[in-house]
Short mmCIF file of C-alpha atoms in Angstrom, two decimals:
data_model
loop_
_atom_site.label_atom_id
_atom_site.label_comp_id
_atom_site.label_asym_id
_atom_site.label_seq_id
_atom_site.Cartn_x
_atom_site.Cartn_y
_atom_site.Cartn_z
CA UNK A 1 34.99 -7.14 50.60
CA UNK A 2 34.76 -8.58 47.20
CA UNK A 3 31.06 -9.56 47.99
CA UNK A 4 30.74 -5.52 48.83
CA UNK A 5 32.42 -4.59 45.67
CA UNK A 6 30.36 -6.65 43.64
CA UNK A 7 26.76 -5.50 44.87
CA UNK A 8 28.41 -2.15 44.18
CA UNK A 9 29.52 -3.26 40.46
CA UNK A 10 25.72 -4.18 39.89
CA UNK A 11 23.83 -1.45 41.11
CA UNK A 12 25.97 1.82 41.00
CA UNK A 13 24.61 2.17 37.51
CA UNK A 14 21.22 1.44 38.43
CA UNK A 15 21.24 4.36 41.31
CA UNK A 16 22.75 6.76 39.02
CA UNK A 17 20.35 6.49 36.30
CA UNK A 18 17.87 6.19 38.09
CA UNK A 19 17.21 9.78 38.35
CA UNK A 20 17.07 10.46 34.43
CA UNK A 21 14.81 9.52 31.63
CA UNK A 22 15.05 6.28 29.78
CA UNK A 23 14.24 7.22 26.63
CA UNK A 24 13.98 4.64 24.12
CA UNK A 25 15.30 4.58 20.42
CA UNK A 26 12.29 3.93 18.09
CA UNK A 27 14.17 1.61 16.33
CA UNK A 28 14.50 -0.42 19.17
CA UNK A 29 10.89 -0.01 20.52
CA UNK A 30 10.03 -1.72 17.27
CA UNK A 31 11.92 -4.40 16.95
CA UNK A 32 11.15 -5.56 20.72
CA UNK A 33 7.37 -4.92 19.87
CA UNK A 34 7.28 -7.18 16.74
CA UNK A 35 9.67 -9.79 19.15
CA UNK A 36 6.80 -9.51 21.47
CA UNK A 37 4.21 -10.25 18.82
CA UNK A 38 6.50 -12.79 16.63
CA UNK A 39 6.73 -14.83 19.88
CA UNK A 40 2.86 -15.18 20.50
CA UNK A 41 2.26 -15.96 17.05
CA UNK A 42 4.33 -18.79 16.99
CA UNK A 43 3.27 -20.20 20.53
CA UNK A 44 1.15 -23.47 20.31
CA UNK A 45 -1.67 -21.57 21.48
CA UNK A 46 -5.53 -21.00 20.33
CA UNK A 47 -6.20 -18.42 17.97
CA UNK A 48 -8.45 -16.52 20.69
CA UNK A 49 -5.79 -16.78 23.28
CA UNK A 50 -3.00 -15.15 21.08
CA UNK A 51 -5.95 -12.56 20.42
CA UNK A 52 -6.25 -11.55 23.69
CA UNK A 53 -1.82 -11.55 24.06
CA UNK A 54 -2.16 -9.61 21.00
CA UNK A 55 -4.25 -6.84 22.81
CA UNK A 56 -2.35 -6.47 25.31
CA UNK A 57 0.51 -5.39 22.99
CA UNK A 58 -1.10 -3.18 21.13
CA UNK A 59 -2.61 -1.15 24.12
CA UNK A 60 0.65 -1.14 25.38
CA UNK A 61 2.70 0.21 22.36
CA UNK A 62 -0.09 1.99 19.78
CA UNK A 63 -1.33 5.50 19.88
CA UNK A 64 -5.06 4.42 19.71
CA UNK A 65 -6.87 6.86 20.90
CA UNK A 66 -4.28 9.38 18.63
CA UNK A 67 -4.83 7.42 15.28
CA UNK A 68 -8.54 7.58 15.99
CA UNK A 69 -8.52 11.19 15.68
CA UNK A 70 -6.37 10.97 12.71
CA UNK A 71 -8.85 8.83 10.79
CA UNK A 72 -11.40 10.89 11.14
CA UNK A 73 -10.32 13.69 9.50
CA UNK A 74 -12.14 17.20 9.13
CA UNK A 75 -14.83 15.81 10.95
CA UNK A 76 -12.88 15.51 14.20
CA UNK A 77 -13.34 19.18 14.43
CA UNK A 78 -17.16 18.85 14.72
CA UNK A 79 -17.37 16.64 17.41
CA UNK A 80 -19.29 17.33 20.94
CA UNK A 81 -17.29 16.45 24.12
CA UNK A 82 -19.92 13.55 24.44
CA UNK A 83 -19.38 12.14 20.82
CA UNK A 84 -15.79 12.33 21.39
CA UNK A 85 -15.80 9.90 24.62
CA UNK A 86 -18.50 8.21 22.47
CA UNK A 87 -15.84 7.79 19.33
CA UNK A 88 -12.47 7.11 21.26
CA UNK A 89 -14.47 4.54 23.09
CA UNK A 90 -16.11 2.58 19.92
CA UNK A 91 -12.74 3.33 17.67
CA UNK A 92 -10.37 1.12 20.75
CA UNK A 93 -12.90 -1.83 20.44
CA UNK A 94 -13.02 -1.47 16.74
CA UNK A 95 -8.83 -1.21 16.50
CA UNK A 96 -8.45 -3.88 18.59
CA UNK A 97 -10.58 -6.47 16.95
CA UNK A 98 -9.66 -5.43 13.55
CA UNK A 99 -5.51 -4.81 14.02
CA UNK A 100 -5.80 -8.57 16.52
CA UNK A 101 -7.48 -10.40 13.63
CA UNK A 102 -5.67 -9.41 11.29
CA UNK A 103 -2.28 -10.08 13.15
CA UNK A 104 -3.12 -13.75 14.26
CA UNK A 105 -3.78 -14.66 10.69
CA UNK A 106 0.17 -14.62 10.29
CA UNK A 107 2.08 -17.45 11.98
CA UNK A 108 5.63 -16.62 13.27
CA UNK A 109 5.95 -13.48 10.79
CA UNK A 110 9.99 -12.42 10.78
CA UNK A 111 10.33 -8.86 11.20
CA UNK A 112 14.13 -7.34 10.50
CA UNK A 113 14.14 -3.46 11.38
CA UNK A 114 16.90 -1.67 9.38
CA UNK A 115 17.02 1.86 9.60
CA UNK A 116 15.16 4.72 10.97
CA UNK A 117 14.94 8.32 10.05
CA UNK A 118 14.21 11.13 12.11
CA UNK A 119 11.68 13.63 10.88
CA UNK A 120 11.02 16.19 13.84
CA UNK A 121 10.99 15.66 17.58
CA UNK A 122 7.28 13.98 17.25
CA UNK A 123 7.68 11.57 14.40
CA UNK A 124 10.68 8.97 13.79
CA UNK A 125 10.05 6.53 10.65
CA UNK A 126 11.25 2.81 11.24
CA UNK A 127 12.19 0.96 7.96
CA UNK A 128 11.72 -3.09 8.30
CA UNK A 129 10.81 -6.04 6.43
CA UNK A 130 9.11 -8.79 6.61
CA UNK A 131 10.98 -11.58 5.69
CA UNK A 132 9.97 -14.11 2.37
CA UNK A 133 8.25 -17.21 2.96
CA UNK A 134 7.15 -19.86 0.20
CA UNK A 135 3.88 -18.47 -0.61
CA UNK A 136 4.82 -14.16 0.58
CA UNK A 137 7.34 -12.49 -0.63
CA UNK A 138 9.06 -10.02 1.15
CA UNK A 139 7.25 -6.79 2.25
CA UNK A 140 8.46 -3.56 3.56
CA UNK A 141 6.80 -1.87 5.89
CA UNK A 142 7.71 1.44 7.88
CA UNK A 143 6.16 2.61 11.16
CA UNK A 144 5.33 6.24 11.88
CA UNK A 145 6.31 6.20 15.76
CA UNK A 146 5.51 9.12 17.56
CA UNK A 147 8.14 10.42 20.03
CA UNK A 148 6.74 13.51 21.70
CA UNK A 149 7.25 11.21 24.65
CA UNK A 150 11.02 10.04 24.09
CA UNK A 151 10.62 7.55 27.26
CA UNK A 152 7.36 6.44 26.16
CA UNK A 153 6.72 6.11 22.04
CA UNK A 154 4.06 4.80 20.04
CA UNK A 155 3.24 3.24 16.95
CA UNK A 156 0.49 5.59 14.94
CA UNK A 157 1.20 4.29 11.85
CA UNK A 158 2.03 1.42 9.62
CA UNK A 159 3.18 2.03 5.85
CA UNK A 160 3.28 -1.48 3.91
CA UNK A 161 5.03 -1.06 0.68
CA UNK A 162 4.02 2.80 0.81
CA UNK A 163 0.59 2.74 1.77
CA UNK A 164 -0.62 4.01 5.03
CA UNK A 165 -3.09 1.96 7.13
CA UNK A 166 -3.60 4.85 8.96
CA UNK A 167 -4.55 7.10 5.49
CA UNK A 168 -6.72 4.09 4.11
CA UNK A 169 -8.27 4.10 7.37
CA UNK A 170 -9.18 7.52 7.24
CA UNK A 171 -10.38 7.60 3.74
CA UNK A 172 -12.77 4.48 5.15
CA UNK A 173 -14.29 6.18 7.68
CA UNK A 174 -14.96 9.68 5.56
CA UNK A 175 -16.63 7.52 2.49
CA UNK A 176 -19.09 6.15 4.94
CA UNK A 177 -19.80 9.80 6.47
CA UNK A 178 -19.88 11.33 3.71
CA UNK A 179 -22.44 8.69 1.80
CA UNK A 180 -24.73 9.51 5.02
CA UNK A 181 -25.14 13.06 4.35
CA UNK A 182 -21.97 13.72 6.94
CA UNK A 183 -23.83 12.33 9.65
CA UNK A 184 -21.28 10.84 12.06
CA UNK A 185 -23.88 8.50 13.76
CA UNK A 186 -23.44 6.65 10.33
CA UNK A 187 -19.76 5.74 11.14
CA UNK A 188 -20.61 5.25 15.01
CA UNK A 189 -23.37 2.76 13.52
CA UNK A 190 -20.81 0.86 11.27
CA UNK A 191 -18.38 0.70 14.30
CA UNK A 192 -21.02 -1.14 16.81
CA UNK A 193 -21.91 -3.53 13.77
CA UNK A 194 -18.57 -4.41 13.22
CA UNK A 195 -17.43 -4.70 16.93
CA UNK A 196 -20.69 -6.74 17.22
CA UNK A 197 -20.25 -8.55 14.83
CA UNK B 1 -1.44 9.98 -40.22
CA UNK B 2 -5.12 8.92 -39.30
CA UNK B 3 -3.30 7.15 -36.18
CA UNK B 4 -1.56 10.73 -34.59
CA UNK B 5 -5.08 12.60 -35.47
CA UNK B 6 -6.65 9.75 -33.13
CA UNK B 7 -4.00 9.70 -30.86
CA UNK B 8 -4.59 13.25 -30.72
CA UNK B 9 -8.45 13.60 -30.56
CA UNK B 10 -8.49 11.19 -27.22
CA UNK B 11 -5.94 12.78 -25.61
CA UNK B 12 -7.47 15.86 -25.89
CA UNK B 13 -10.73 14.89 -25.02
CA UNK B 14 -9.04 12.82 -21.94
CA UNK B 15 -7.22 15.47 -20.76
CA UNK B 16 -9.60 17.77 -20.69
CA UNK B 17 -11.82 15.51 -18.93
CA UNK B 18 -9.21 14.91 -16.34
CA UNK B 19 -8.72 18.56 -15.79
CA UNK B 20 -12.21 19.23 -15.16
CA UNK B 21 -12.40 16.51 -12.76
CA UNK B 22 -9.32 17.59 -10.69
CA UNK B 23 -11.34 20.79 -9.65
CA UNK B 24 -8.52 23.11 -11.04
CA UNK B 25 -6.34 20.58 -9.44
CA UNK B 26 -3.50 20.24 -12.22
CA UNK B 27 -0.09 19.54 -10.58
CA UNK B 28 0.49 16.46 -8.89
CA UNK B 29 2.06 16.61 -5.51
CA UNK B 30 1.69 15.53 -2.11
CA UNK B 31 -0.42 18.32 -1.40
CA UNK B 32 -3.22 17.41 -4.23
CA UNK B 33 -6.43 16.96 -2.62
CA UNK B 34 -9.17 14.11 -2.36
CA UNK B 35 -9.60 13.28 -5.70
CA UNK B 36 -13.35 12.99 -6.66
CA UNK B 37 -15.79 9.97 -7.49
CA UNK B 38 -17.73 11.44 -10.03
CA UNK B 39 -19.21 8.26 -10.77
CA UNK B 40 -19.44 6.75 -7.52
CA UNK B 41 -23.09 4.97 -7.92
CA UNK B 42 -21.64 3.28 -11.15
CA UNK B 43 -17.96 2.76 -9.69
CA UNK B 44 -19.91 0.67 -6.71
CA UNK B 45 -22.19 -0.87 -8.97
CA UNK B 46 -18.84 -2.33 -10.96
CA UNK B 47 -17.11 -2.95 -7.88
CA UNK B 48 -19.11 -5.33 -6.85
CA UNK B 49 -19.28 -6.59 -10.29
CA UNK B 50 -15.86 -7.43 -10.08
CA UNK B 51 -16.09 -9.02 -6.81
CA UNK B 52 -18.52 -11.58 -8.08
CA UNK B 53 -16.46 -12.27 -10.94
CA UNK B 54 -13.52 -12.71 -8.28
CA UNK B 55 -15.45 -14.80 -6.55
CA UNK B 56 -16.66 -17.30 -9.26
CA UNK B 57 -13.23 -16.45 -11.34
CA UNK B 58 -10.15 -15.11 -9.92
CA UNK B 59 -9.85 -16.20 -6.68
CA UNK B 60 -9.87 -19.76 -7.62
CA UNK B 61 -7.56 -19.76 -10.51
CA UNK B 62 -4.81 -17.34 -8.43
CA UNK B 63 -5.27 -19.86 -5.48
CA UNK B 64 -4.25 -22.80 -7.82
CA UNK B 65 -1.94 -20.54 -9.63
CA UNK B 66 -0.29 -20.56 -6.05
CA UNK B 67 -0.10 -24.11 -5.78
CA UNK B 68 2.48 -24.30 -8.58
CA UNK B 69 5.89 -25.32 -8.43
CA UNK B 70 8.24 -22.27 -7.08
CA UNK B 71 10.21 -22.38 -10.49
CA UNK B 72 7.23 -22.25 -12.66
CA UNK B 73 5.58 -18.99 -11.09
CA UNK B 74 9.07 -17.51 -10.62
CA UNK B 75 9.86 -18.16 -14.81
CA UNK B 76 6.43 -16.62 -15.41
CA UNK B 77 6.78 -13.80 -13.44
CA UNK B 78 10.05 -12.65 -14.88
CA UNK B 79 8.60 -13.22 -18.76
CA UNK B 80 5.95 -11.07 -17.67
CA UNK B 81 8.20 -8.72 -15.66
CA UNK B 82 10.45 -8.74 -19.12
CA UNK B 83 7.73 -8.21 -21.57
CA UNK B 84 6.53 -4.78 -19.59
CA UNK B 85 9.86 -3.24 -19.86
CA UNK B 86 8.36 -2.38 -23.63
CA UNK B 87 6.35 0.06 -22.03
CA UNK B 88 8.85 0.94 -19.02
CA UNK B 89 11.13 1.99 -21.64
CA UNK B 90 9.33 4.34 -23.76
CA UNK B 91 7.93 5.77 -20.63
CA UNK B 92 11.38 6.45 -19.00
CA UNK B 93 12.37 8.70 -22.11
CA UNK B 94 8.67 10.18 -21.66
CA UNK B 95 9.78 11.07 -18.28
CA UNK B 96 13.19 12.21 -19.48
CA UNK B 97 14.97 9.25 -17.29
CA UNK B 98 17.18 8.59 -19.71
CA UNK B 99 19.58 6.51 -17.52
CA UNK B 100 16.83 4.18 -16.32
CA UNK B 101 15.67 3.78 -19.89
CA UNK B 102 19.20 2.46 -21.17
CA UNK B 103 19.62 0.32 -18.30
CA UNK B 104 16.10 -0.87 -18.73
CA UNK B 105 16.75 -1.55 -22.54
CA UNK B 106 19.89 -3.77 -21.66
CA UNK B 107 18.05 -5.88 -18.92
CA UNK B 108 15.38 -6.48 -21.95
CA UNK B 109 18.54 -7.40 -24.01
CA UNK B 110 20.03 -9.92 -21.91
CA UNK B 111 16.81 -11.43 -20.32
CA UNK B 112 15.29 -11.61 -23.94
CA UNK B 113 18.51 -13.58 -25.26
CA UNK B 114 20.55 -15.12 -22.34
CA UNK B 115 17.44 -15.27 -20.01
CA UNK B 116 15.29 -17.40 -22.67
CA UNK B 117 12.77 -15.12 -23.80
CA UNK B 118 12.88 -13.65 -20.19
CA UNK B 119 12.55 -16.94 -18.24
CA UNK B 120 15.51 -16.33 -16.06
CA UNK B 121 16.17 -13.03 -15.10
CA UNK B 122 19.84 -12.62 -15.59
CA UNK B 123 20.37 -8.87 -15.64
CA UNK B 124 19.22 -8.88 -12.24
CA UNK B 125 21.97 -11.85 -11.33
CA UNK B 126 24.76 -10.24 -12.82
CA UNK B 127 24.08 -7.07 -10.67
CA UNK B 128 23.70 -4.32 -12.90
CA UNK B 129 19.46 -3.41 -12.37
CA UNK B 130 18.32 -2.95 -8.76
CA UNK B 131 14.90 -2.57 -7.97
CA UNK B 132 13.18 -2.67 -11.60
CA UNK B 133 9.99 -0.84 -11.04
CA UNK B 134 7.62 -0.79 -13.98
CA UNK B 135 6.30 2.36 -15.60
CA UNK B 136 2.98 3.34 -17.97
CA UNK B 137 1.25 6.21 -19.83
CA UNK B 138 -0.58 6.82 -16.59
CA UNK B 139 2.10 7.34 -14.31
CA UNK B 140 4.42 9.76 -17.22
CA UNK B 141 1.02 11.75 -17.42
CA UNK B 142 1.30 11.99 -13.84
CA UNK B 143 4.86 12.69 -14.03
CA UNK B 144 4.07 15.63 -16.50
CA UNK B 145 1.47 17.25 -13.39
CA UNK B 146 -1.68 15.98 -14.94
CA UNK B 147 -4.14 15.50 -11.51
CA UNK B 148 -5.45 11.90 -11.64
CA UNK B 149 -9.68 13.53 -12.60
CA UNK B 150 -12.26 11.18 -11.54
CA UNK B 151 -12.05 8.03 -9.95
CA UNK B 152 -13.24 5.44 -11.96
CA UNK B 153 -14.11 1.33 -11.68
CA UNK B 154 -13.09 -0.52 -15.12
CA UNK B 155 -15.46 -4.07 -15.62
CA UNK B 156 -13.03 -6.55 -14.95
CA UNK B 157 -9.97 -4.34 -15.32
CA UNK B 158 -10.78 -3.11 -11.63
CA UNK B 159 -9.49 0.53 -10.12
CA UNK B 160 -8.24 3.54 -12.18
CA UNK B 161 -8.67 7.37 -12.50
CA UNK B 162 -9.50 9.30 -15.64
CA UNK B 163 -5.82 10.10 -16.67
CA UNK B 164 -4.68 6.48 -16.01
CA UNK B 165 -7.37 5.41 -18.44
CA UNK B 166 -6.54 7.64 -20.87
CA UNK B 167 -2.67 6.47 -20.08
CA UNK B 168 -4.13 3.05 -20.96
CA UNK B 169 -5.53 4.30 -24.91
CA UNK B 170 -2.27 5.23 -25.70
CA UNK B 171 -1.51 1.26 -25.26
CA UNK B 172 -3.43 0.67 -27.87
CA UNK B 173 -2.97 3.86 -30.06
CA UNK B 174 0.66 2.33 -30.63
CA UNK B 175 2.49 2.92 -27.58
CA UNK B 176 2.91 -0.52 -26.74
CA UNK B 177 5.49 -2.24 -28.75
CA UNK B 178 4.14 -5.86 -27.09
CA UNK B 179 0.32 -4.91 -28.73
CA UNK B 180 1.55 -3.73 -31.94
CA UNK B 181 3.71 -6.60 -32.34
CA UNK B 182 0.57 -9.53 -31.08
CA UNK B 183 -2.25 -7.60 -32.35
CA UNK B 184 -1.84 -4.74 -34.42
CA UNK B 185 0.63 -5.96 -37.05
CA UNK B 186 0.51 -9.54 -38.41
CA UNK B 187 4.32 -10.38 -37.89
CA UNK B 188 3.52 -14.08 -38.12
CA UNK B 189 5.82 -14.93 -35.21
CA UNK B 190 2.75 -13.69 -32.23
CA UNK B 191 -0.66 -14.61 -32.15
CA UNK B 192 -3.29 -12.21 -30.45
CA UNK B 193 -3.64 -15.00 -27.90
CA UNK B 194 -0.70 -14.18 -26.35
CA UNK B 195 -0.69 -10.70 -25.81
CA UNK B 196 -4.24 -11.81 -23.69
CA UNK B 197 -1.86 -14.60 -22.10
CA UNK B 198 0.24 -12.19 -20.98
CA UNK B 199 -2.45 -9.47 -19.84
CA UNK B 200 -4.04 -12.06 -17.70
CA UNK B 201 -1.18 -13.95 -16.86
CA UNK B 202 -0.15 -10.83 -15.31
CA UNK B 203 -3.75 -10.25 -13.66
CA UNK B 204 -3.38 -13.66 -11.92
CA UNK B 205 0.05 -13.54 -10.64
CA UNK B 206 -1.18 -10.05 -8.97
CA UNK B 207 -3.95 -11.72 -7.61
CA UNK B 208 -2.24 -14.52 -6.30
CA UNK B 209 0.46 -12.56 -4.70
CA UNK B 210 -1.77 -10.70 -2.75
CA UNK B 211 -4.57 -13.21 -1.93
CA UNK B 212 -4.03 -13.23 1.55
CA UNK B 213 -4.25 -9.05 1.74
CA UNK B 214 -7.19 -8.97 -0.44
CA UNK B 215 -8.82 -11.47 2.00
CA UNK B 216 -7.76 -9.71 5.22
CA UNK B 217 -9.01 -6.45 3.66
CA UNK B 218 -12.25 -7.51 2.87
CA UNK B 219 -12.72 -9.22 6.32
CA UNK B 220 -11.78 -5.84 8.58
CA UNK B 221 -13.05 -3.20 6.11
CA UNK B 222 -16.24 -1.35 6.86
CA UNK B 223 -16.16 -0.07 3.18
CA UNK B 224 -14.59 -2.36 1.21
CA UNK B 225 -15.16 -0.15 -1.76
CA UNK B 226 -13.68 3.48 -0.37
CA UNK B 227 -9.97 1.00 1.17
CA UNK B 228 -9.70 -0.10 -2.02
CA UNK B 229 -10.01 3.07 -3.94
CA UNK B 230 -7.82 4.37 -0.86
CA UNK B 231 -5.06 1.55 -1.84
CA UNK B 232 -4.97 1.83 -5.54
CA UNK B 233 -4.60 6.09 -5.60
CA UNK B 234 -2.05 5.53 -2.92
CA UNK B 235 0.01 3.31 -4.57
CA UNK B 236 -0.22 5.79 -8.01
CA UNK B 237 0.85 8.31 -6.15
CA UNK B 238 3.91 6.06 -4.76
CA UNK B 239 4.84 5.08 -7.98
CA UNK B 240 4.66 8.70 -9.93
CA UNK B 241 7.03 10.38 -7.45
CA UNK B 242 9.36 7.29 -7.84
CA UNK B 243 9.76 7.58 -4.36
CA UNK B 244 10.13 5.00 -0.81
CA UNK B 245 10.11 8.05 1.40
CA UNK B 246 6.94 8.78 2.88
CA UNK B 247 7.68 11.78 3.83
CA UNK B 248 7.67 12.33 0.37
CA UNK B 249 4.39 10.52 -0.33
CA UNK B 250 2.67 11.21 2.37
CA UNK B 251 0.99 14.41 3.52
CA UNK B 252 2.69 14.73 7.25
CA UNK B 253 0.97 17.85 8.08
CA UNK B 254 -2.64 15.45 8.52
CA UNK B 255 -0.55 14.28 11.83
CA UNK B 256 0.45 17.81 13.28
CA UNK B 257 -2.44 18.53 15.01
CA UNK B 258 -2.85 14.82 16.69
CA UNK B 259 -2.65 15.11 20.17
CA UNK B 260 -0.77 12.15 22.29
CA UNK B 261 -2.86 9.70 24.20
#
């Protein structure tokens, strides 16, 4: 009887939620993302293996294919349907080398989140730090998570001490159009080099 | 006299200049536009100028600077942090922050005095300044809805925009108590050494703070050049509209038509 009442105890909340929506606080999204990343950083690992962990996070938790279109600005809108496949394909290669490498420089970076604040249904900003070490001192940095999806958000942006990744980014990408005449074969040229490279 | 009729002829001639490169572009908000490289062959030209002189220069004095003892780069920051509160202040009042510009003028006071020329920042111990953020010509112009006019690349003095230049002559025009006191007017007690001290002292702990970013920039940047440019008009913006909130330095509606993965 007891046994009985106990498998009840356990799963009566898992049956009744299991018909509604998990929907997860941004807030907390974050802070289990940068757990997830803190954690490989600070395995005893190579540098290519936490690479490849680092991936897998970042596929799993950033808007890639949305910040893409982001960056490239007024030019998205002149696009074919085959240089779009042909972009979103070369920008997830390119986001994923660059954001990875950049990431496993760090070793065991602490991340405290400490507030967010919601701007519309789509976009929630999450205010953290990065916690002071000897040589760093500490950084704030805010994510722009996008919660048109509350069950399923995503990072699209990261805003270190007020400047957007996302805008510099963006800014990248139009300079090197725009010093080709506007031809966006330039920045699909600089985005195979770089993957390649 | 002859000083205000040069202060006068440069700003003029600046502000005019930055009008006509802000494409009609005069208020500054979040909504102001890309603002233009007029000089963009030149700017690059510099830019990579600079980076040589990083290389062979900078680099290696902010990575030894780095090396230092924690108390020795801490006591140099806050002199240097103390000494640019003599522009801070006169730009609050420019701004018509009054409150800021008293409390500002005390935290001089007691760092100058108590803190040892600055050495130890004290004000900030005894609780009464939070989050001292620094101030110039540039960013009161800014304040005052001049646009920011061309982009420009100083030799050595790296990034900056037509009306942060001309924020930068008024420095030497007389709005910078620290230059008139080391440079301008022989008061015996400075030495025009150490108003250079202090200008690259400042340059180097910049540099070293952010040797690691600079390094990661350079190494996933496509354009080294346009993230820079990116980074530094960013970070003016930031610090005219005295804000943290992005959505108040940022232009949200870029994101509205984003579709989801």
């Amino acid at each position: 009887m007891i046994k009985r009442f106990k498998f009840i105890y356990i799963f009566l909340p898992l049956i009744f939620f299991s018909g509604t929506s998990n929907s997860l606080e941004p807030n907390i999204f974050i802070q289990s993302t940068v757990n997830r990343a803190s954690q490989i950083l600070g395995d005893d690992i190579s540098k290519g293996e936490k690479i490849e962990k680092l991936k897998i996070i970042a596929t799993d938790t950033v808007d890639i294919k949305g910040i893409g279109f982001y960056t490239l600005g007024k030019f998205r809108k002149e696009l074919s349907d085959a240089e779009k496949i042909e972009y979103t394909k070369l920008f997830r290669e390119y986001f994923l080398k660059s954001f990875s490498s950049r990431l496993a420089e760090y070793t065991n970076p602490k991340i405290d989140v400490q507030s967010q604040e919601k701007l519309n249904d789509k976009y929630t900003i999450v205010s953290s730090i990065l916690i002071a070490t000897d040589i760093r001192p500490e950084v704030k940095i805010q994510w722009r998570v996008y919660t048109k999806d509350p069950d399923k958000p995503l990072i699209r942006d990261l805003i270190i001490e007020g400047l957007s990744l996302a805008r510099t980014q963006k800014e990248e990408f139009s300079s090197i159009i725009q010093s080709n005449d506007g031809d966006i074969q330039s920045l699909f040229a600089s985005l195979k080099k770089f993957i390649n490279n | 006299m002859r000083y205000l009729l040069r202060i006068f002829i440069i700003y003029i001639f600046t502000i005019n200049f930055a009008f006509a490169g802000a494409d009609g572009e005069n208020s500054f908000s979040k909504k102001t536009g890309e603002v233009k490289d007029c000089f963009e062959n030149v700017n690059r030209a510099t830019f990579a100028f600079n980076q040589g002189l990083d290389n062979i220069l900078f680099e290696p004095l902010a990575k030894g600077y780095r090396k230092l003892p924690n108390p020795i780069k801490i006591g140099t920051g806050n002199v240097l942090s103390n000494i640019s509160n003599l522009i801070t202040i006169p730009n609050n009042i420019l701004q018509g922050e009054f409150k800021t510009a008293g409390i500002n003028t005390a935290r001089l006071t007691v760092n100058t005095t108590v803190g040892i020329f600055g050495i130890f920042d004290v004000a900030s111990q005894m609780g009464f300044v939070k989050n001292y953020k620094k101030e110039d010509y540039g960013q009161t112009l800014g304040t005052w809805g001049i646009g920011e006019g061309c982009y420009l690349v100083l030799p050595v003095l790296g990034p900056s925009t037509i009306r942060d230049l001309s924020g930068g002559f008024v420095n030497i025009l007389g709005g910078d108590p620290w230059y008139n006191l080391t440079i301008k007017n022989d008061t015996q007690h400075f030495k025009e050494s150490d108003y250079y001290f202090s200008k690259g002292g400042d340059g180097l702990n910049f540099r070293a703070k952010n040797i690691d970013s600079f390094e990661n920039l350079e190494k996933n940047s496509m354009d080294f050049y346009a993230s820079v440019k990116s980074l530094y008009l960013q970070d003016r913006r930031k610090k005219i509209l005295n804000s943290n909130s992005i959505t108040e330095s940022q232009d949200d509606s870029d994101w509205d038509e984003i579709q989801s993965n």
